[in-house]
PDB file of C-alpha atoms in Angstrom:
ATOM      1  CA  MET A   1     -26.055  -5.556  17.566  1.00 42.00           C
ATOM      2  CA  LYS A   2     -26.351  -1.989  16.325  1.00 45.00           C
ATOM      3  CA  LYS A   3     -24.878  -0.580  19.523  1.00 45.00           C
ATOM      4  CA  SER A   4     -21.904  -2.968  19.526  1.00 51.00           C
ATOM      5  CA  LEU A   5     -21.060  -2.169  15.916  1.00 52.00           C
ATOM      6  CA  GLN A   6     -21.123   1.550  16.566  1.00 50.00           C
ATOM      7  CA  HIS A   7     -18.756   1.253  19.514  1.00 63.00           C
ATOM      8  CA  ILE A   8     -15.997  -0.812  17.931  1.00 77.00           C
ATOM      9  CA  LYS A   9     -12.638   0.763  18.686  1.00 88.00           C
ATOM     10  CA  PRO A  10      -9.858  -0.741  16.544  1.00 94.00           C
ATOM     11  CA  ASP A  11      -6.771  -1.257  18.683  1.00 94.00           C
ATOM     12  CA  CYS A  12      -3.503  -2.810  17.495  1.00 94.00           C
ATOM     13  CA  THR A  13      -3.155  -4.552  20.867  1.00 93.00           C
ATOM     14  CA  ASP A  14      -6.359  -6.473  20.090  1.00 95.00           C
ATOM     15  CA  PHE A  15      -6.334  -7.859  16.562  1.00 96.00           C
ATOM     16  CA  ARG A  16      -9.907  -9.095  16.897  1.00 95.00           C
ATOM     17  CA  SER A  17     -11.135  -5.523  17.310  1.00 96.00           C
ATOM     18  CA  VAL A  18      -9.165  -4.502  14.214  1.00 97.00           C
ATOM     19  CA  ALA A  19     -10.489  -7.404  12.151  1.00 95.00           C
ATOM     20  CA  ARG A  20     -14.059  -6.706  13.233  1.00 95.00           C
ATOM     21  CA  ALA A  21     -13.787  -2.995  12.412  1.00 96.00           C
ATOM     22  CA  LEU A  22     -12.399  -3.807   8.962  1.00 95.00           C
ATOM     23  CA  THR A  23     -15.245  -6.246   8.315  1.00 94.00           C
ATOM     24  CA  VAL A  24     -17.820  -3.609   9.271  1.00 94.00           C
ATOM     25  CA  ILE A  25     -16.233  -1.097   6.872  1.00 92.00           C
ATOM     26  CA  GLU A  26     -15.599  -3.516   4.014  1.00 89.00           C
ATOM     27  CA  ASN A  27     -19.171  -4.816   4.029  1.00 88.00           C
ATOM     28  CA  ASP A  28     -20.927  -1.516   4.827  1.00 85.00           C
ATOM     29  CA  LEU A  29     -22.521  -2.983   7.927  1.00 90.00           C
ATOM     30  CA  GLU A  30     -24.725  -0.864  10.140  1.00 89.00           C
ATOM     31  CA  GLY A  31     -22.620   1.569  12.133  1.00 89.00           C
ATOM     32  CA  ALA A  32     -19.850   1.832   9.510  1.00 90.00           C
ATOM     33  CA  ASP A  33     -20.288   5.588   9.043  1.00 89.00           C
ATOM     34  CA  ILE A  34     -20.236   6.231  12.770  1.00 90.00           C
ATOM     35  CA  LEU A  35     -17.123   4.071  13.124  1.00 93.00           C
ATOM     36  CA  LEU A  36     -15.281   6.039  10.416  1.00 91.00           C
ATOM     37  CA  LYS A  37     -16.288   9.396  11.896  1.00 90.00           C
ATOM     38  CA  SER A  38     -15.050   8.308  15.328  1.00 90.00           C
ATOM     39  CA  LEU A  39     -11.539   7.353  14.177  1.00 91.00           C
ATOM     40  CA  VAL A  40      -8.766   9.117  16.072  1.00 87.00           C
ATOM     41  CA  PHE A  41      -5.223   9.159  14.689  1.00 84.00           C
ATOM     42  CA  SER A  42      -2.892   9.278  17.680  1.00 80.00           C
ATOM     43  CA  LYS A  43       0.243   8.243  15.766  1.00 76.00           C
ATOM     44  CA  ASP A  44       1.569  10.298  12.880  1.00 76.00           C
ATOM     45  CA  LYS A  45       2.973   7.282  11.068  1.00 77.00           C
ATOM     46  CA  PRO A  46       2.880   7.079   7.272  1.00 84.00           C
ATOM     47  CA  ILE A  47       1.125   4.669   4.980  1.00 90.00           C
ATOM     48  CA  ILE A  48       3.707   2.943   2.787  1.00 94.00           C
ATOM     49  CA  GLY A  49       2.523   1.991  -0.697  1.00 91.00           C
ATOM     50  CA  ILE A  50       4.403  -0.783  -2.499  1.00 92.00           C
ATOM     51  CA  THR A  51       3.523  -1.016  -6.163  1.00 86.00           C
ATOM     52  CA  GLY A  52       4.976  -2.148  -9.460  1.00 83.00           C
ATOM     53  CA  PRO A  53       4.361  -4.631 -12.282  1.00 80.00           C
ATOM     54  CA  PRO A  54       3.414  -8.267 -11.631  1.00 79.00           C
ATOM     55  CA  GLY A  55       6.443 -10.465 -11.014  1.00 83.00           C
ATOM     56  CA  ALA A  56       8.592  -7.673  -9.594  1.00 88.00           C
ATOM     57  CA  GLY A  57       8.725  -9.384  -6.210  1.00 90.00           C
ATOM     58  CA  LYS A  58       6.517  -6.979  -4.246  1.00 90.00           C
ATOM     59  CA  SER A  59       5.323  -9.614  -1.778  1.00 88.00           C
ATOM     60  CA  THR A  60       8.860 -10.866  -1.188  1.00 91.00           C
ATOM     61  CA  LEU A  61       9.954  -7.288  -0.581  1.00 94.00           C
ATOM     62  CA  VAL A  62       7.070  -6.728   1.851  1.00 93.00           C
ATOM     63  CA  ASN A  63       8.075  -9.879   3.745  1.00 92.00           C
ATOM     64  CA  ALA A  64      11.656  -8.633   4.005  1.00 94.00           C
ATOM     65  CA  LEU A  65      10.538  -5.167   5.158  1.00 96.00           C
ATOM     66  CA  ILE A  66       8.305  -6.697   7.820  1.00 95.00           C
ATOM     67  CA  SER A  67      11.193  -8.813   9.116  1.00 94.00           C
ATOM     68  CA  SER A  68      13.407  -5.739   9.460  1.00 95.00           C
ATOM     69  CA  LEU A  69      10.731  -3.580  11.095  1.00 95.00           C
ATOM     70  CA  LEU A  70       9.931  -6.340  13.590  1.00 95.00           C
ATOM     71  CA  THR A  71      13.513  -6.272  14.873  1.00 95.00           C
ATOM     72  CA  MET A  72      12.744  -2.725  16.065  1.00 95.00           C
ATOM     73  CA  GLY A  73       9.807  -3.925  18.135  1.00 94.00           C
ATOM     74  CA  LEU A  74       7.246  -2.262  15.863  1.00 94.00           C
ATOM     75  CA  LYS A  75       3.679  -3.303  15.117  1.00 95.00           C
ATOM     76  CA  ILE A  76       2.988  -3.651  11.406  1.00 96.00           C
ATOM     77  CA  ALA A  77      -0.256  -3.846   9.439  1.00 96.00           C
ATOM     78  CA  VAL A  78      -0.424  -5.017   5.836  1.00 94.00           C
ATOM     79  CA  LEU A  79      -3.322  -4.467   3.455  1.00 91.00           C
ATOM     80  CA  ALA A  80      -2.855  -6.694   0.414  1.00 87.00           C
ATOM     81  CA  ILE A  81      -4.959  -5.746  -2.600  1.00 82.00           C
ATOM     82  CA  ASP A  82      -6.001  -8.670  -4.781  1.00 69.00           C
ATOM     83  CA  PRO A  83      -7.583  -8.335  -8.227  1.00 59.00           C
ATOM     84  CA  THR A  84     -11.281  -9.099  -8.563  1.00 51.00           C
ATOM     85  CA  SER A  85     -12.260 -11.289 -11.493  1.00 43.00           C
ATOM     86  CA  PRO A  86     -14.443  -9.379 -13.985  1.00 41.00           C
ATOM     87  CA  PHE A  87     -16.248 -12.649 -14.741  1.00 40.00           C
ATOM     88  CA  ASN A  88     -17.221 -14.156 -11.379  1.00 41.00           C
ATOM     89  CA  PHE A  89     -16.450 -11.145  -9.146  1.00 43.00           C
ATOM     90  CA  GLY A  90     -14.272 -13.301  -6.898  1.00 42.00           C
ATOM     91  CA  SER A  91     -10.651 -12.740  -5.981  1.00 42.00           C
ATOM     92  CA  LEU A  92      -7.665 -14.850  -5.011  1.00 47.00           C
ATOM     93  CA  LEU A  93      -7.051 -13.152  -1.651  1.00 47.00           C
ATOM     94  CA  GLY A  94      -3.658 -14.825  -1.527  1.00 49.00           C
ATOM     95  CA  ASP A  95      -2.082 -13.036   1.415  1.00 48.00           C
ATOM     96  CA  ARG A  96      -1.999 -16.203   3.530  1.00 49.00           C
ATOM     97  CA  ILE A  97       0.111 -17.847   0.833  1.00 56.00           C
ATOM     98  CA  ARG A  98       2.410 -14.929  -0.005  1.00 58.00           C
ATOM     99  CA  MET A  99       3.070 -13.741   3.537  1.00 66.00           C
ATOM    100  CA  ALA A 100       2.918 -17.058   5.399  1.00 68.00           C
ATOM    101  CA  PRO A 101       6.164 -16.446   7.366  1.00 74.00           C
ATOM    102  CA  HIS A 102       4.560 -13.539   9.248  1.00 83.00           C
ATOM    103  CA  PHE A 103       0.896 -14.411   9.263  1.00 78.00           C
ATOM    104  CA  ASN A 104       0.795 -15.650  12.860  1.00 84.00           C
ATOM    105  CA  HIS A 105       3.279 -13.172  14.309  1.00 92.00           C
ATOM    106  CA  PRO A 106       1.742 -11.286  17.270  1.00 94.00           C
ATOM    107  CA  ASN A 107       3.022  -7.924  15.965  1.00 96.00           C
ATOM    108  CA  VAL A 108       1.862  -8.366  12.361  1.00 96.00           C
ATOM    109  CA  PHE A 109      -1.707  -7.938  11.139  1.00 96.00           C
ATOM    110  CA  ILE A 110      -2.417  -8.934   7.518  1.00 92.00           C
ATOM    111  CA  ARG A 111      -5.671  -8.402   5.659  1.00 91.00           C
ATOM    112  CA  SER A 112      -6.662  -9.012   2.046  1.00 85.00           C
ATOM    113  CA  LEU A 113      -8.974  -6.752   0.115  1.00 81.00           C
ATOM    114  CA  ALA A 114     -10.450  -7.369  -3.312  1.00 72.00           C
ATOM    115  CA  THR A 115     -10.354  -4.534  -5.836  1.00 61.00           C
ATOM    116  CA  ARG A 116     -14.172  -4.755  -6.128  1.00 55.00           C
ATOM    117  CA  GLY A 117     -14.154  -3.733  -9.763  1.00 50.00           C
ATOM    118  CA  SER A 118     -11.873  -0.721  -9.420  1.00 51.00           C
ATOM    119  CA  LEU A 119      -9.970  -0.671 -12.701  1.00 43.00           C
ATOM    120  CA  GLY A 120      -6.831   0.689 -11.114  1.00 45.00           C
ATOM    121  CA  GLY A 121      -6.877  -1.729  -8.215  1.00 45.00           C
ATOM    122  CA  LEU A 122      -7.671   0.819  -5.497  1.00 60.00           C
ATOM    123  CA  SER A 123     -11.210   1.335  -4.261  1.00 68.00           C
ATOM    124  CA  ALA A 124     -12.662   3.723  -1.706  1.00 75.00           C
ATOM    125  CA  LYS A 125     -12.743   0.746   0.658  1.00 83.00           C
ATOM    126  CA  THR A 126      -8.946   0.627   0.493  1.00 85.00           C
ATOM    127  CA  ILE A 127      -8.817   4.201   1.755  1.00 85.00           C
ATOM    128  CA  GLU A 128     -11.298   3.589   4.567  1.00 89.00           C
ATOM    129  CA  MET A 129      -9.663   0.349   5.690  1.00 92.00           C
ATOM    130  CA  ALA A 130      -6.198   1.916   5.615  1.00 91.00           C
ATOM    131  CA  ASP A 131      -7.496   4.687   7.885  1.00 91.00           C
ATOM    132  CA  VAL A 132      -8.888   2.084  10.287  1.00 95.00           C
ATOM    133  CA  LEU A 133      -5.420   0.510  10.488  1.00 95.00           C
ATOM    134  CA  ARG A 134      -3.790   3.896  11.080  1.00 92.00           C
ATOM    135  CA  ALA A 135      -6.277   4.729  13.814  1.00 93.00           C
ATOM    136  CA  ALA A 136      -5.643   1.337  15.442  1.00 95.00           C
ATOM    137  CA  GLY A 137      -2.170   2.562  16.367  1.00 94.00           C
ATOM    138  CA  PHE A 138       0.074   0.441  14.161  1.00 95.00           C
ATOM    139  CA  ASP A 139       3.543   1.883  13.718  1.00 93.00           C
ATOM    140  CA  TYR A 140       3.504   1.302   9.958  1.00 94.00           C
ATOM    141  CA  VAL A 141       0.769   0.397   7.490  1.00 95.00           C
ATOM    142  CA  LEU A 142       1.997  -1.273   4.294  1.00 95.00           C
ATOM    143  CA  ILE A 143      -0.276  -1.462   1.261  1.00 92.00           C
ATOM    144  CA  GLU A 144       0.686  -3.790  -1.565  1.00 89.00           C
ATOM    145  CA  THR A 145      -1.218  -3.152  -4.793  1.00 82.00           C
ATOM    146  CA  VAL A 146      -2.016  -5.606  -7.549  1.00 69.00           C
ATOM    147  CA  GLY A 147       0.294  -3.710  -9.890  1.00 62.00           C
ATOM    148  CA  VAL A 148      -2.123  -3.765 -12.808  1.00 49.00           C
ATOM    149  CA  GLY A 149      -2.998  -0.857 -15.087  1.00 49.00           C
ATOM    150  CA  GLN A 150      -3.387   2.466 -13.309  1.00 50.00           C
ATOM    151  CA  SER A 151      -2.847   1.146  -9.766  1.00 50.00           C
ATOM    152  CA  GLU A 152       0.814   2.157  -9.796  1.00 54.00           C
ATOM    153  CA  VAL A 153      -0.289   5.771 -10.287  1.00 58.00           C
ATOM    154  CA  GLU A 154      -3.416   5.583  -8.123  1.00 66.00           C
ATOM    155  CA  ILE A 155      -1.438   4.569  -5.045  1.00 73.00           C
ATOM    156  CA  ALA A 156      -0.181   8.171  -4.891  1.00 67.00           C
ATOM    157  CA  GLY A 157      -3.689   9.161  -3.843  1.00 69.00           C
ATOM    158  CA  LEU A 158      -3.438   6.995  -0.749  1.00 79.00           C
ATOM    159  CA  ALA A 159       0.153   6.447   0.376  1.00 85.00           C
ATOM    160  CA  ASP A 160       2.350   8.954   2.185  1.00 87.00           C
ATOM    161  CA  ILE A 161       5.430   7.159   0.853  1.00 90.00           C
ATOM    162  CA  THR A 162       5.340   5.227  -2.424  1.00 89.00           C
ATOM    163  CA  LEU A 163       7.916   2.580  -3.320  1.00 92.00           C
ATOM    164  CA  LEU A 164       7.900   1.570  -6.979  1.00 89.00           C
ATOM    165  CA  VAL A 165       9.343  -1.916  -7.432  1.00 91.00           C
ATOM    166  CA  LEU A 166      10.911  -2.764 -10.789  1.00 90.00           C
ATOM    167  CA  VAL A 167      13.155  -5.548 -12.074  1.00 90.00           C
ATOM    168  CA  PRO A 168      16.090  -5.250 -14.507  1.00 88.00           C
ATOM    169  CA  GLU A 169      14.043  -6.791 -17.312  1.00 78.00           C
ATOM    170  CA  SER A 170      11.049  -4.523 -16.708  1.00 65.00           C
ATOM    171  CA  GLY A 171      11.566  -3.226 -20.206  1.00 56.00           C
ATOM    172  CA  ASP A 172      12.217   0.276 -21.462  1.00 55.00           C
ATOM    173  CA  GLU A 173      12.771   2.385 -18.341  1.00 51.00           C
ATOM    174  CA  ILE A 174      11.927   5.494 -20.360  1.00 51.00           C
ATOM    175  CA  GLN A 175       8.441   4.082 -20.954  1.00 56.00           C
ATOM    176  CA  ASN A 176       8.094   3.532 -17.204  1.00 51.00           C
ATOM    177  CA  ILE A 177       8.740   7.238 -16.687  1.00 55.00           C
ATOM    178  CA  LYS A 178       6.233   8.190 -19.379  1.00 50.00           C
ATOM    179  CA  SER A 179       3.566   6.151 -17.612  1.00 54.00           C
ATOM    180  CA  GLY A 180       3.361   8.773 -14.905  1.00 60.00           C
ATOM    181  CA  LEU A 181       5.366   6.770 -12.410  1.00 62.00           C
ATOM    182  CA  MET A 182       7.975   9.496 -12.050  1.00 65.00           C
ATOM    183  CA  GLU A 183       5.395  11.739 -10.423  1.00 69.00           C
ATOM    184  CA  ILE A 184       4.344   9.216  -7.786  1.00 74.00           C
ATOM    185  CA  ALA A 185       7.511   7.349  -6.801  1.00 83.00           C
ATOM    186  CA  ASP A 186       9.347   8.480  -3.689  1.00 89.00           C
ATOM    187  CA  ALA A 187      11.914   5.752  -4.271  1.00 92.00           C
ATOM    188  CA  PHE A 188      12.606   3.263  -7.052  1.00 92.00           C
ATOM    189  CA  ILE A 189      13.422  -0.261  -5.883  1.00 95.00           C
ATOM    190  CA  ILE A 190      15.318  -2.356  -8.426  1.00 94.00           C
ATOM    191  CA  ASN A 191      14.549  -5.824  -7.089  1.00 95.00           C
ATOM    192  CA  LYS A 192      16.209  -9.066  -8.201  1.00 94.00           C
ATOM    193  CA  ALA A 193      19.349  -6.978  -8.668  1.00 95.00           C
ATOM    194  CA  ASP A 194      21.474 -10.112  -9.093  1.00 95.00           C
ATOM    195  CA  ARG A 195      20.065 -10.498 -12.582  1.00 92.00           C
ATOM    196  CA  ALA A 196      21.834  -9.418 -15.732  1.00 87.00           C
ATOM    197  CA  ASP A 197      21.967  -5.704 -16.594  1.00 87.00           C
ATOM    198  CA  ALA A 198      20.731  -4.627 -13.157  1.00 91.00           C
ATOM    199  CA  GLU A 199      23.564  -2.106 -12.787  1.00 92.00           C
ATOM    200  CA  LEU A 200      22.979  -0.689 -16.264  1.00 90.00           C
ATOM    201  CA  PHE A 201      19.226  -0.440 -15.620  1.00 88.00           C
ATOM    202  CA  ALA A 202      19.785   1.376 -12.312  1.00 90.00           C
ATOM    203  CA  ASN A 203      22.301   3.819 -13.801  1.00 89.00           C
ATOM    204  CA  ASN A 204      20.057   4.665 -16.743  1.00 85.00           C
ATOM    205  CA  LEU A 205      17.130   5.177 -14.407  1.00 85.00           C
ATOM    206  CA  LYS A 206      19.186   7.558 -12.241  1.00 85.00           C
ATOM    207  CA  LYS A 207      20.127   9.614 -15.289  1.00 83.00           C
ATOM    208  CA  ILE A 208      16.514   9.907 -16.412  1.00 79.00           C
ATOM    209  CA  ILE A 209      15.385  10.879 -12.903  1.00 78.00           C
ATOM    210  CA  ASN A 210      17.971  13.648 -12.702  1.00 73.00           C
ATOM    211  CA  GLN A 211      16.864  14.992 -16.084  1.00 69.00           C
ATOM    212  CA  LYS A 212      13.126  14.810 -15.459  1.00 60.00           C
ATOM    213  CA  LYS A 213      12.666  15.896 -11.865  1.00 59.00           C
ATOM    214  CA  GLU A 214      14.263  18.270  -9.411  1.00 58.00           C
ATOM    215  CA  GLY A 215      15.646  16.724  -6.266  1.00 61.00           C
ATOM    216  CA  GLN A 216      17.153  13.305  -5.750  1.00 77.00           C
ATOM    217  CA  ILE A 217      14.881  10.277  -5.804  1.00 86.00           C
ATOM    218  CA  PRO A 218      16.659   7.180  -4.467  1.00 92.00           C
ATOM    219  CA  VAL A 219      17.236   4.205  -6.729  1.00 93.00           C
ATOM    220  CA  ILE A 220      17.853   1.254  -4.438  1.00 96.00           C
ATOM    221  CA  LYS A 221      18.983  -2.173  -5.611  1.00 97.00           C
ATOM    222  CA  THR A 222      17.655  -5.129  -3.643  1.00 97.00           C
ATOM    223  CA  ILE A 223      17.531  -8.885  -3.678  1.00 97.00           C
ATOM    224  CA  ALA A 224      14.511  -9.265  -1.430  1.00 94.00           C
ATOM    225  CA  SER A 225      14.715 -13.065  -1.391  1.00 92.00           C
ATOM    226  CA  ASN A 226      17.946 -12.937   0.630  1.00 94.00           C
ATOM    227  CA  GLY A 227      17.557  -9.533   2.287  1.00 94.00           C
ATOM    228  CA  ALA A 228      20.184  -7.679   0.268  1.00 96.00           C
ATOM    229  CA  GLY A 229      19.510  -3.927   0.119  1.00 97.00           C
ATOM    230  CA  ILE A 230      16.600  -4.093   2.594  1.00 97.00           C
ATOM    231  CA  THR A 231      18.487  -2.068   5.207  1.00 97.00           C
ATOM    232  CA  GLU A 232      18.823   0.792   2.727  1.00 97.00           C
ATOM    233  CA  VAL A 233      15.073   0.680   1.992  1.00 97.00           C
ATOM    234  CA  ILE A 234      14.274   0.707   5.721  1.00 97.00           C
ATOM    235  CA  ASP A 235      16.636   3.659   6.259  1.00 96.00           C
ATOM    236  CA  PHE A 236      14.824   5.566   3.502  1.00 95.00           C
ATOM    237  CA  ILE A 237      11.410   4.808   5.025  1.00 94.00           C
ATOM    238  CA  LEU A 238      12.533   5.899   8.485  1.00 92.00           C
ATOM    239  CA  SER A 239      14.083   9.082   7.096  1.00 90.00           C
ATOM    240  CA  ALA A 240      11.065   9.931   4.905  1.00 86.00           C
ATOM    241  CA  SER A 241       8.741   9.340   7.863  1.00 79.00           C
ATOM    242  CA  HIS A 242      10.263  12.314   9.692  1.00 71.00           C
ATOM    243  CA  HIS A 243       9.799  14.782   6.834  1.00 68.00           C
ATOM    244  CA  LYS A 244       6.659  16.816   6.316  1.00 58.00           C
ATOM    245  CA  ASN A 245       4.446  15.384   3.607  1.00 60.00           C
ATOM    246  CA  ASN A 246       4.091  18.141   1.012  1.00 63.00           C
ATOM    247  CA  ARG A 247       1.468  16.095  -0.832  1.00 66.00           C
ATOM    248  CA  LYS A 248      -1.054  16.085   2.016  1.00 69.00           C
ATOM    249  CA  GLU A 249      -3.511  18.330   0.175  1.00 75.00           C
ATOM    250  CA  LEU A 250      -3.312  16.089  -2.897  1.00 71.00           C
ATOM    251  CA  LEU A 251      -3.682  12.964  -0.791  1.00 71.00           C
ATOM    252  CA  PHE A 252      -6.802  14.155   0.983  1.00 77.00           C
ATOM    253  CA  THR A 253      -8.324  15.466  -2.256  1.00 80.00           C
ATOM    254  CA  GLU A 254      -7.848  12.092  -3.951  1.00 75.00           C
ATOM    255  CA  LYS A 255      -9.209  10.247  -0.930  1.00 78.00           C
ATOM    256  CA  ALA A 256     -12.251  12.528  -0.717  1.00 81.00           C
ATOM    257  CA  TYR A 257     -12.917  12.157  -4.458  1.00 81.00           C
ATOM    258  CA  ARG A 258     -12.905   8.350  -4.296  1.00 77.00           C
ATOM    259  CA  ILE A 259     -15.134   8.224  -1.235  1.00 81.00           C
ATOM    260  CA  ILE A 260     -17.656  10.602  -2.863  1.00 83.00           C
ATOM    261  CA  GLN A 261     -17.473   8.546  -6.053  1.00 80.00           C
ATOM    262  CA  GLN A 262     -18.178   5.348  -4.125  1.00 78.00           C
ATOM    263  CA  LYS A 263     -21.181   6.804  -2.315  1.00 79.00           C
ATOM    264  CA  ARG A 264     -22.728   8.029  -5.552  1.00 79.00           C
ATOM    265  CA  MET A 265     -22.255   4.610  -7.147  1.00 79.00           C
ATOM    266  CA  ALA A 266     -23.516   2.709  -4.110  1.00 74.00           C
ATOM    267  CA  GLY A 267     -26.851   1.859  -5.720  1.00 75.00           C
ATOM    268  CA  VAL A 268     -25.294   0.221  -8.783  1.00 80.00           C
ATOM    269  CA  ASP A 269     -25.099  -3.568  -8.484  1.00 80.00           C
ATOM    270  CA  LYS A 270     -22.602  -4.864 -11.022  1.00 79.00           C
ATOM    271  CA  LYS A 271     -24.117  -8.348 -11.140  1.00 84.00           C
ATOM    272  CA  LYS A 272     -27.572  -6.926 -11.835  1.00 86.00           C
ATOM    273  CA  LEU A 273     -26.028  -4.688 -14.477  1.00 88.00           C
ATOM    274  CA  GLN A 274     -24.432  -7.698 -16.155  1.00 88.00           C
ATOM    275  CA  HIS A 275     -27.715  -9.624 -16.140  1.00 88.00           C
ATOM    276  CA  ALA A 276     -29.561  -6.599 -17.555  1.00 89.00           C
ATOM    277  CA  ILE A 277     -26.999  -6.237 -20.328  1.00 91.00           C
ATOM    278  CA  ALA A 278     -27.185  -9.964 -21.119  1.00 91.00           C
ATOM    279  CA  LYS A 279     -30.936  -9.604 -21.581  1.00 91.00           C
ATOM    280  CA  ALA A 280     -30.648  -6.365 -23.574  1.00 91.00           C
ATOM    281  CA  LEU A 281     -28.069  -7.862 -25.949  1.00 93.00           C
ATOM    282  CA  SER A 282     -30.770 -10.123 -27.397  1.00 91.00           C
ATOM    283  CA  ASP A 283     -32.153  -7.009 -29.085  1.00 89.00           C
ATOM    284  CA  PRO A 284     -30.484  -6.633 -32.535  1.00 89.00           C
ATOM    285  CA  GLY A 285     -30.718  -2.856 -32.178  1.00 87.00           C
ATOM    286  CA  PHE A 286     -28.933  -2.782 -28.815  1.00 88.00           C
ATOM    287  CA  ASN A 287     -27.354   0.602 -28.096  1.00 86.00           C
ATOM    288  CA  LEU A 288     -25.248   0.881 -24.951  1.00 85.00           C
ATOM    289  CA  TYR A 289     -25.972   4.561 -24.408  1.00 82.00           C
ATOM    290  CA  SER A 290     -29.725   4.168 -24.761  1.00 87.00           C
ATOM    291  CA  PHE A 291     -29.516   1.207 -22.402  1.00 88.00           C
ATOM    292  CA  LEU A 292     -27.648   3.307 -19.811  1.00 84.00           C
ATOM    293  CA  ASP A 293     -30.332   5.991 -19.921  1.00 83.00           C
ATOM    294  CA  LYS A 294     -32.943   3.408 -18.987  1.00 79.00           C
ATOM    295  CA  PHE A 295     -30.722   1.611 -16.465  1.00 74.00           C
ATOM    296  CA  SER A 296     -30.007   4.836 -14.572  1.00 64.00           C
ATOM    297  CA  GLU A 297     -33.757   5.238 -14.023  1.00 56.00           C
ATOM    298  CA  TRP A 298     -34.093   1.903 -12.197  1.00 56.00           C
TER     299      TRP A 298
END
């Protein structure tokens, strides 16, 4: 068993090899380190991050992008990040529901990944599994985040191209810029653009972008449910794919930091921590910081 795990070679022409490699990495099975160190990236294709608030239509947009990319004869991989419950540590893993139209397509590989307690929605496992998909030779790897908390910003530490999906009623667009999204978005996608005030929202966003940042960041209006505007998004992705990524140093630094962080936290079992805290809370003089001193010695 050890030998077979160490010699897994993920290949986009054999989805079983890809699925097996991802399982080895996700579950830290024996041979995972050797598998990661043996990855070879023969295609210089970017990882596309799709992020934004819940309800913005990210999954519908991903479905539409897949449909367009498939017409070009490309092989697509999707890593869908689902939130992990802080109470039972389970997750919905709803990719089969959200992306049902493409789930059995021979050129589309879809995999769910739980956040595993990462507050921002991106764990070191996301980075490792995305690299497995890149090494497998897929033409494009799409990563859809949960769109909760810091994940919109964290995706910049993983994706070569980041699409931020908003809707006309997302709220104060100025607040969106203050949240740090300006720094990470390579393109703003105003989805559900058939809704009221979509044009006003897009125009205001363009003005703010021009004031806050040098260079032109596209603001693209889409109606992903019927495919409107998808061609423009695809054209942007294809164009951006041919330009040198000037954030490569940042990307690799962020990836390295998260992987180091994960390895140093590997011995901490969150369920055991919860049980220990439950027991410690029975002490009227419970002090979290004193508890952590003792817990770190376990």
